[in-house]
Amino acid sequence: MDFATARRDSLVRYLRRHVSGEVRFDDTSRHLYSTDASHYQVRPLGVVLPRTIEDLTVTVQIAAELNVPITARGGGTSLSGQSIGPGIVIDCSKHLNAIGELDVSGRRVRVQPGVVLDHLNRALAPHGLIFGPDVATASRATLGGMIGNNSAGARSVVYRQTVDHVRSLTAVLADGTRTEFGPLSELEHERKMELRTLEGEAYRTADRVVRGCANEIRARTPDIVRKVSGYNLAALVEEPRSMVPLLVGSEGTLAVTAEAELALVPRPKHRGLLVPQFASLGAALDALQACLELGPSAVELMDRMLIDLAREQRSLKDTMAAVRGRPEALLMVEFSGDDASDVSYRVHELQRRLSGCAGLTAVVPALDPGVRDPLWALRSSAVPLLYGMPGDAKPVTFCEDTAVRPERLPEFAARFREIFHRHGTDGAFYGHASVGCLHIRPVLNIHEASGLAAMRKIMEDVTDLVLEFGGSLSGEHGDGLVRSEWNRKMFGPVVYDAFRQIKRGFDPGNVLNPGKIVDAPAMEESMRVPPGKVPASDAPTVLDFSKQGGFFRSVELCNGAGVCRKTQGGAMCPSYRATKDEQDTTRARANALRLALTSDPPRSRHAPIGQRWVLDVMDLCLSCKACKSECPSNVDLAKLKAEFLQAYYARRPRPLGHLLVKHVHRLSPLAARFAGLNNWLARRPLVRRAVEDLAGIDRRRSLPEWHRDHFRKWFARRTEHGKRGRVTRPDRRVVLLDDCFTTYQEPHIGRAAVTVLERAGYAVELAGVCCGRAMISKGFLTEARALARDGIARLDQFAAKGVPILGLEPSCVLSLADEWPELVPGAAAKRVAGAAEMADAWLARQARDNGLELAAPAFAGEALLHPHCHQKALVGSKGTQDALRLIHGLNLTTLDAGCCGMAGAFGYEKQHYDISVKIANLELVPALDANPDAVVVATGTSCRHQIRDLTGRIARHPLEVLAGDV
């Protein structure tokens, strides 16, 4: 055993002996915590997830004793690399996330560092309060990270920065001592400086440094709102007795935050938005001063690149309808206050003042929340789309956070673009125009040496430009690994040396997040995918990844923004919502695949991604496809997982449970033939135990009931006896996808569908094909491709004639639209995909566009709709809602209750049953329990199964409700 290994083992033993939280030094955890939302990668020694503040303190103490570096981490959303490091990464987000004492009258609250901003504001909402700084990553950004970064957000023209809202801090110093920091009297400050401890040394150093170069600090500190580069020594010049302004924004290099007392502000009662659109970026910035004259709470900028990307995003389609034509830029001017009439006046007054403004092409006022809120969210939703641009050249973050005085923005932006053009590129311009902080990203391929060289040359020119305009190189994203090396140039040798003295005074051993702010490596070091590491060619795949540029580039769509860590709204990511573990995020799965493909040397010559540790990371992916629509970069993890499973098991034996899933289309008819026996056996405890042991199907999960008189048999019998419904026109026919689940397990749904379609005057023909959905979910892609090829050959004869192909089970019919064209690319597959549609949505469209009368029986009562995840991700639930609203008297509520957790075979499996139940109990079950008398409608068979098992309620398919079978 070498010395490094012995030292590491000693560290792990100490930590596990004294820390009650999770101590992870396994390779998988080290892989997954080696990246954040930046383009850097630094593999840590290990990861600690403290459960208590005492755990946090002890971890720092042990690391200090062994001289092991520490990097504190929140949501891992840093664009600059602050949250990665070579030693111990301390992740406070999983356990240290308690909201403490709330003083409503005093507008103060205590929080632990892992509290997510959205969670805090949700807890404050009943009291009419908020935490002022509102970062775009609020759904996953932690308060600890915001304090470390001195975050601001869109409304900083009103609320300024995090430092303006932190009253006191409980922090752990570099030697492991826990210390309180806050405002001090003169006497208290003197006593602090007399202490013969590290705390005392920190106070003495800060006092000496500030006294020694106060004039130089004033001269080199930009006189603007948004400035977070370096250490905030200017605040100590003005008020030397509080260390809080110095610690906030220090990126964890001076102390580790354990708790904070925050000041709160009243939540505005009313908001209004004006969206002026312009023919040029310059025209938009020229209009900025007119916007600021009316006291807005925010003025956000989006340029043509971002607008065009948003227009192509499926989930933003409705919102983008408010953007007229193809503007080169737009502003989002928000006004807020407690007087609705005043807010409305300022919106319309600005509209009046801008009329006739040079370059103005359109103006959209938005006072109604239904229009205003999606528009306001557009900028934060659209930014991660920049990473979804095709090809290797992407808008890169390194000079993206500059800030100058707002009145100088027009000239500054024009000069910035000139720099890009000199280096043969262009970029995206967006951000917080109200405070002069624009996020400007040049398009570069930093996977190539020439791209890295251009990055440095552009940065050299940009730093010159920022200095000329008296601005800051960072307005909110911080220094991290990307900008720290430029602090000497930006602040000069005197102030930079003051920074280094401050660092030594607080952290003499350089264990707290080393290499950030001072003594940093070159910005090109530790790149996530350095030149030469992009795979020269993709390994062969079954699914077609050409639209994304190949398998690797499909993985690279994930930029690490961490939207998959949100826990409210939509469904992404169900497993993370249940475990709160980084390993169970979409981001972690994409990172695992990327790391496997770029490992040196590759661990498997035949299938680089087919590694055991990657399987562990993929394990809790439900293939719900929520990431395909909710991830701003449209990372399709369900598709990637299917291809991974295909590669992983190419040379490994499959579990019996996988084989049962693979052959479900063959086994289902056999199970139905002996339905009575099978249903009886399914209720016998000894049989269930044997099935659990052999096939891994959890005995606690009810098994589906088989029907001897299944749907296909019923349909053939009634056809044979001429019992078809009335068809008004011979050319009105549809093909109904008779999937395995509807046919053999829920035949009443198929019968209801035929009743509704024939009642509407359509002849129904059964598809008689299998979609291969079950095979795809387990990575049997070559077998699924054979099924798809046969299915396309049969169904194209209908699709080519314009006959609709309708489905009842969302995951099945949407496989025709989503996977079949990627399994069997070609015109026929596209025709079939274009003809495939959910039956309820198709009926609603016929009623709306063609006057179809369904004659649906009236129903007076409440109904709760839970749409299937694949449906929400690929086509949305509006079609189902429209169909159900054709029923007179039905009061419909569509739940936004995440994923049911069943996910086909996933919820049956012994190793997944508990997590499946936990996912359902997060949102869906409570939402149903809150309305016990409502009819439950669920589009997916798995959803209905889970609802029945966990609540005892029978959920209906929409076609049952339309048929009157409630």
Coordinates of C-alpha atoms in Angstrom, one line a residue, residues 133-452:
P133 CA -32.6 37.9 -5.0
D134 CA -34.3 35.6 -7.5
V135 CA -31.8 33.7 -9.6
A136 CA -32.9 31.9 -12.8
T137 CA -31.9 28.6 -11.1
A138 CA -34.3 29.2 -8.2
S139 CA -35.8 25.7 -8.6
R140 CA -32.6 24.0 -7.5
A141 CA -30.2 26.8 -6.3
T142 CA -29.4 26.5 -2.6
L143 CA -29.0 29.4 -0.2
G144 CA -25.5 28.2 0.7
G145 CA -24.5 28.4 -3.0
M146 CA -26.2 31.8 -3.4
I147 CA -24.2 33.1 -0.3
G148 CA -21.0 31.7 -1.7
N149 CA -21.6 33.3 -5.0
N150 CA -23.3 36.5 -3.9
S151 CA -26.1 35.8 -6.3
A152 CA -28.5 38.4 -7.6
G153 CA -31.0 37.6 -10.3
A154 CA -33.3 39.4 -12.7
R155 CA -34.7 41.9 -10.1
S156 CA -31.4 43.1 -8.8
V157 CA -32.3 46.7 -9.9
V158 CA -34.7 46.5 -6.9
Y159 CA -33.3 43.8 -4.6
R160 CA -29.6 44.1 -5.4
Q161 CA -27.5 41.1 -4.4
T162 CA -27.5 38.4 -1.7
V163 CA -25.0 40.3 0.4
D164 CA -27.6 43.0 0.9
H165 CA -29.9 40.4 2.5
V166 CA -27.6 38.4 4.8
R167 CA -27.7 39.6 8.4
S168 CA -25.5 37.1 10.0
L169 CA -23.6 33.8 9.3
T170 CA -22.7 30.7 11.2
A171 CA -19.6 29.5 9.5
V172 CA -16.9 26.9 9.9
L173 CA -13.4 28.2 9.6
A174 CA -10.5 26.4 8.0
D175 CA -9.4 24.8 11.3
G176 CA -12.9 23.4 12.0
T177 CA -14.0 26.0 14.5
R178 CA -17.6 27.2 14.3
T179 CA -17.9 30.9 14.4
E180 CA -20.7 33.5 14.4
F181 CA -20.3 36.5 12.0
G182 CA -22.4 39.6 12.1
P183 CA -22.4 43.3 12.8
L184 CA -20.1 44.2 15.7
S185 CA -19.8 47.2 17.9
E186 CA -16.4 48.9 18.1
L187 CA -15.6 47.2 21.4
E188 CA -16.7 43.8 20.1
H189 CA -14.5 44.2 17.0
E190 CA -11.5 45.0 19.2
R191 CA -12.1 41.9 21.3
K192 CA -12.3 39.8 18.1
M193 CA -8.9 41.1 17.0
E194 CA -7.4 40.2 20.4
L195 CA -8.3 36.5 20.1
R196 CA -5.3 34.2 19.7
T197 CA -7.3 31.9 17.4
L198 CA -7.8 31.6 13.6
E199 CA -10.8 33.8 14.0
G200 CA -8.8 36.5 15.6
E201 CA -6.1 36.2 12.9
A202 CA -8.8 36.6 10.2
Y203 CA -10.1 39.8 11.8
R204 CA -6.6 41.2 12.3
T205 CA -5.6 40.4 8.7
A206 CA -8.7 42.0 7.3
D207 CA -8.2 45.2 9.4
R208 CA -4.5 45.5 8.4
V209 CA -5.1 44.8 4.7
V210 CA -7.9 47.3 4.4
R211 CA -6.1 50.1 6.3
G212 CA -3.0 49.5 4.2
C213 CA -4.6 49.9 0.8
A214 CA -8.0 51.5 1.2
N215 CA -7.4 54.1 -1.5
E216 CA -6.3 51.5 -4.0
I217 CA -9.3 49.3 -3.2
R218 CA -11.6 52.3 -3.8
A219 CA -9.9 53.1 -7.1
R220 CA -9.9 49.5 -8.4
T221 CA -13.5 48.6 -7.4
P222 CA -16.1 49.3 -10.1
D223 CA -18.8 51.8 -9.1
I224 CA -21.7 49.6 -10.3
V225 CA -24.4 47.4 -8.7
R226 CA -23.3 44.1 -10.1
K227 CA -19.8 43.2 -9.1
V228 CA -18.7 39.9 -7.5
S229 CA -15.1 39.4 -8.8
G230 CA -12.4 39.0 -6.2
Y231 CA -13.0 39.6 -2.5
N232 CA -15.4 42.4 -1.4
L233 CA -12.8 44.5 0.3
A234 CA -14.6 47.7 -0.7
A235 CA -17.4 46.8 1.8
L236 CA -14.7 46.5 4.6
V237 CA -13.4 50.0 3.6
E238 CA -16.9 51.4 4.4
E239 CA -17.7 49.2 7.4
P240 CA -14.6 47.3 8.7
R241 CA -16.4 45.7 11.7
S242 CA -18.5 43.1 9.9
M243 CA -17.0 40.2 8.0
V244 CA -20.3 39.2 6.5
P245 CA -19.9 41.2 3.3
L246 CA -16.4 39.6 2.9
L247 CA -17.6 36.1 3.4
V248 CA -20.6 36.4 1.1
G249 CA -19.3 35.9 -2.4
S250 CA -16.0 34.4 -1.3
E251 CA -16.9 31.1 -3.0
G252 CA -16.2 29.0 0.0
T253 CA -12.5 30.0 0.1
L254 CA -12.6 31.7 3.5
A255 CA -15.2 29.7 5.4
V256 CA -17.9 27.1 5.0
T257 CA -21.5 28.4 5.6
A258 CA -23.4 26.3 8.2
E259 CA -26.4 28.6 8.8
A260 CA -27.5 32.1 7.8
E261 CA -29.9 34.7 9.0
L262 CA -31.6 36.3 6.1
A263 CA -33.5 39.6 5.7
L264 CA -36.8 39.2 3.8
V265 CA -38.9 41.7 1.8
P266 CA -42.6 42.0 1.1
R267 CA -43.9 40.0 -1.8
P268 CA -45.3 42.5 -4.4
K269 CA -49.1 41.9 -4.8
H270 CA -49.2 42.8 -8.5
R271 CA -46.9 42.4 -11.5
G272 CA -47.1 43.5 -15.1
L273 CA -44.9 42.9 -18.1
L274 CA -44.2 44.7 -21.3
V275 CA -42.3 43.0 -24.1
P276 CA -41.0 45.4 -26.7
Q277 CA -39.4 43.8 -29.8
F278 CA -36.7 45.3 -32.0
A279 CA -35.1 45.1 -35.4
S280 CA -31.6 45.2 -33.9
L281 CA -29.8 44.5 -30.6
G282 CA -28.6 48.1 -30.6
A283 CA -32.1 49.5 -30.9
A284 CA -33.2 47.4 -27.9
L285 CA -30.3 48.7 -25.7
D286 CA -30.9 52.2 -26.9
A287 CA -34.5 51.9 -25.5
L288 CA -33.2 50.8 -22.1
Q289 CA -33.0 54.3 -20.5
A290 CA -36.6 55.0 -21.4
C291 CA -37.5 51.8 -19.6
L292 CA -35.6 52.6 -16.5
E293 CA -37.2 56.0 -16.1
L294 CA -40.5 54.4 -15.0
G295 CA -38.9 52.4 -12.2
P296 CA -39.2 48.8 -13.4
S297 CA -38.4 45.8 -11.1
A298 CA -36.5 44.2 -14.0
V299 CA -35.4 44.7 -17.6
E300 CA -34.3 41.5 -19.2
L301 CA -32.7 41.2 -22.7
M302 CA -33.0 38.3 -25.2
D303 CA -31.3 38.3 -28.6
R304 CA -32.1 36.6 -31.9
M305 CA -30.1 33.5 -31.2
L306 CA -32.0 32.8 -28.0
I307 CA -35.4 33.7 -29.5
D308 CA -34.9 31.3 -32.4
L309 CA -33.9 28.5 -30.1
A310 CA -36.9 29.1 -27.9
R311 CA -39.2 29.1 -31.0
E312 CA -38.0 25.5 -31.8
Q313 CA -38.5 24.2 -28.2
R314 CA -41.7 22.1 -27.9
S315 CA -42.5 23.1 -24.4
L316 CA -42.2 26.9 -25.3
K317 CA -44.4 26.8 -28.4
D318 CA -47.4 28.5 -26.9
T319 CA -45.4 31.1 -25.1
M320 CA -43.5 32.1 -28.2
A321 CA -46.8 33.0 -29.9
A322 CA -46.4 36.4 -28.2
V323 CA -43.2 37.1 -30.2
R324 CA -44.2 38.7 -33.4
G325 CA -42.2 37.9 -36.5
R326 CA -38.5 37.4 -36.2
P327 CA -37.1 40.2 -34.0
E328 CA -33.3 40.6 -33.5
A329 CA -33.8 41.3 -29.8
L330 CA -36.5 41.9 -27.2
L331 CA -36.8 43.3 -23.7
M332 CA -38.9 42.0 -20.9
V333 CA -39.8 45.0 -18.8
E334 CA -41.4 44.1 -15.5
F335 CA -43.2 46.5 -13.1
S336 CA -44.4 45.4 -9.7
G337 CA -46.1 46.9 -6.6
D338 CA -49.1 46.7 -4.3
D339 CA -51.3 49.0 -6.4
A340 CA -52.6 47.2 -9.5
S341 CA -53.7 50.4 -11.2
D342 CA -50.2 51.8 -10.8
V343 CA -48.6 48.7 -12.3
S344 CA -51.0 48.8 -15.2
Y345 CA -50.3 52.6 -15.7
R346 CA -46.6 52.1 -15.9
V347 CA -46.9 49.2 -18.4
H348 CA -49.1 51.2 -20.7
E349 CA -47.2 54.4 -20.2
L350 CA -44.0 52.7 -21.3
Q351 CA -45.8 51.3 -24.3
R352 CA -46.8 54.8 -25.2
R353 CA -43.3 56.3 -24.7
L354 CA -41.8 53.6 -26.8
S355 CA -44.2 54.1 -29.7
G356 CA -42.3 55.4 -32.6
C357 CA -39.0 54.4 -31.0
A358 CA -36.3 53.6 -33.7
G359 CA -36.2 49.9 -34.5
L360 CA -39.3 49.0 -32.6
T361 CA -41.2 46.2 -34.4
A362 CA -43.9 45.1 -31.9
V363 CA -45.0 45.6 -28.3
V364 CA -46.8 43.0 -26.2
P365 CA -48.3 44.1 -22.8
A366 CA -49.0 41.2 -20.4
L367 CA -50.9 41.8 -17.2
D368 CA -52.9 38.6 -17.1
P369 CA -50.9 35.9 -15.1
G370 CA -51.7 33.3 -17.7
V371 CA -49.9 35.3 -20.4
R372 CA -47.4 37.2 -18.1
D373 CA -45.9 34.3 -16.2
P374 CA -44.9 32.0 -19.1
L375 CA -43.4 35.1 -20.9
W376 CA -41.4 36.0 -17.8
A377 CA -40.1 32.5 -17.5
L378 CA -39.1 32.4 -21.1
R379 CA -35.6 33.8 -20.6
S380 CA -34.6 31.4 -17.9
S381 CA -36.2 28.5 -19.8
A382 CA -34.5 29.4 -23.0
V383 CA -30.9 30.0 -21.9
P384 CA -30.0 26.3 -21.4
L385 CA -31.2 25.7 -25.0
L386 CA -27.9 27.3 -26.1
Y387 CA -26.2 24.0 -25.2
G388 CA -28.7 22.1 -27.4
M389 CA -27.3 23.8 -30.6
P390 CA -26.3 21.2 -33.2
G391 CA -22.6 20.6 -33.7
D392 CA -19.6 20.9 -31.4
A393 CA -19.4 24.7 -31.4
K394 CA -21.5 26.0 -28.5
P395 CA -22.0 29.4 -26.8
V396 CA -19.3 29.1 -24.1
T397 CA -19.3 30.5 -20.6
F398 CA -16.1 32.4 -19.7
C399 CA -16.7 36.1 -20.6
E400 CA -20.4 35.8 -20.2
D401 CA -20.8 37.7 -16.9
T402 CA -19.5 41.2 -17.5
A403 CA -21.2 44.2 -16.0
V404 CA -21.0 48.0 -16.8
R405 CA -23.1 51.0 -16.1
P406 CA -26.5 50.5 -17.9
E407 CA -26.2 53.8 -19.8
R408 CA -23.0 52.5 -21.5
L409 CA -24.5 49.2 -22.5
P410 CA -25.2 50.1 -26.2
E411 CA -21.6 51.0 -26.9
F412 CA -20.2 48.2 -24.7
A413 CA -22.3 45.5 -26.5
A414 CA -21.3 46.8 -29.9
R415 CA -17.6 46.8 -29.0
F416 CA -18.0 43.3 -27.5
R417 CA -19.5 42.0 -30.8
E418 CA -16.5 43.5 -32.7
I419 CA -14.2 41.4 -30.6
F420 CA -16.1 38.3 -31.6
H421 CA -16.0 39.2 -35.2
R422 CA -12.3 39.8 -35.0
H423 CA -11.9 36.2 -33.8
G424 CA -14.2 34.8 -36.5
T425 CA -17.2 34.1 -34.4
D426 CA -20.4 35.6 -32.9
G427 CA -22.3 35.0 -29.8
A428 CA -25.5 35.1 -27.7
F429 CA -26.4 38.4 -25.9
Y430 CA -28.9 38.2 -23.1
G431 CA -29.3 39.0 -19.4
H432 CA -30.0 41.7 -16.9
A433 CA -30.0 44.9 -18.9
S434 CA -31.5 46.9 -16.0
V435 CA -28.2 46.7 -14.1
G436 CA -25.8 46.5 -17.0
C437 CA -25.0 42.8 -16.5
L438 CA -25.2 40.9 -19.8
H439 CA -24.5 37.3 -20.3
I440 CA -22.6 37.3 -23.6
R441 CA -21.4 33.9 -24.9
P442 CA -19.2 33.4 -27.9
V443 CA -19.8 30.4 -30.1
L444 CA -16.6 28.2 -29.9
N445 CA -15.6 24.6 -30.2
I446 CA -13.6 24.2 -27.0
H447 CA -13.1 20.4 -27.7
E448 CA -10.4 21.6 -30.2
A449 CA -7.1 23.3 -29.4
S450 CA -7.9 26.1 -31.7
G451 CA -11.1 26.8 -29.8
L452 CA -9.3 27.0 -26.5

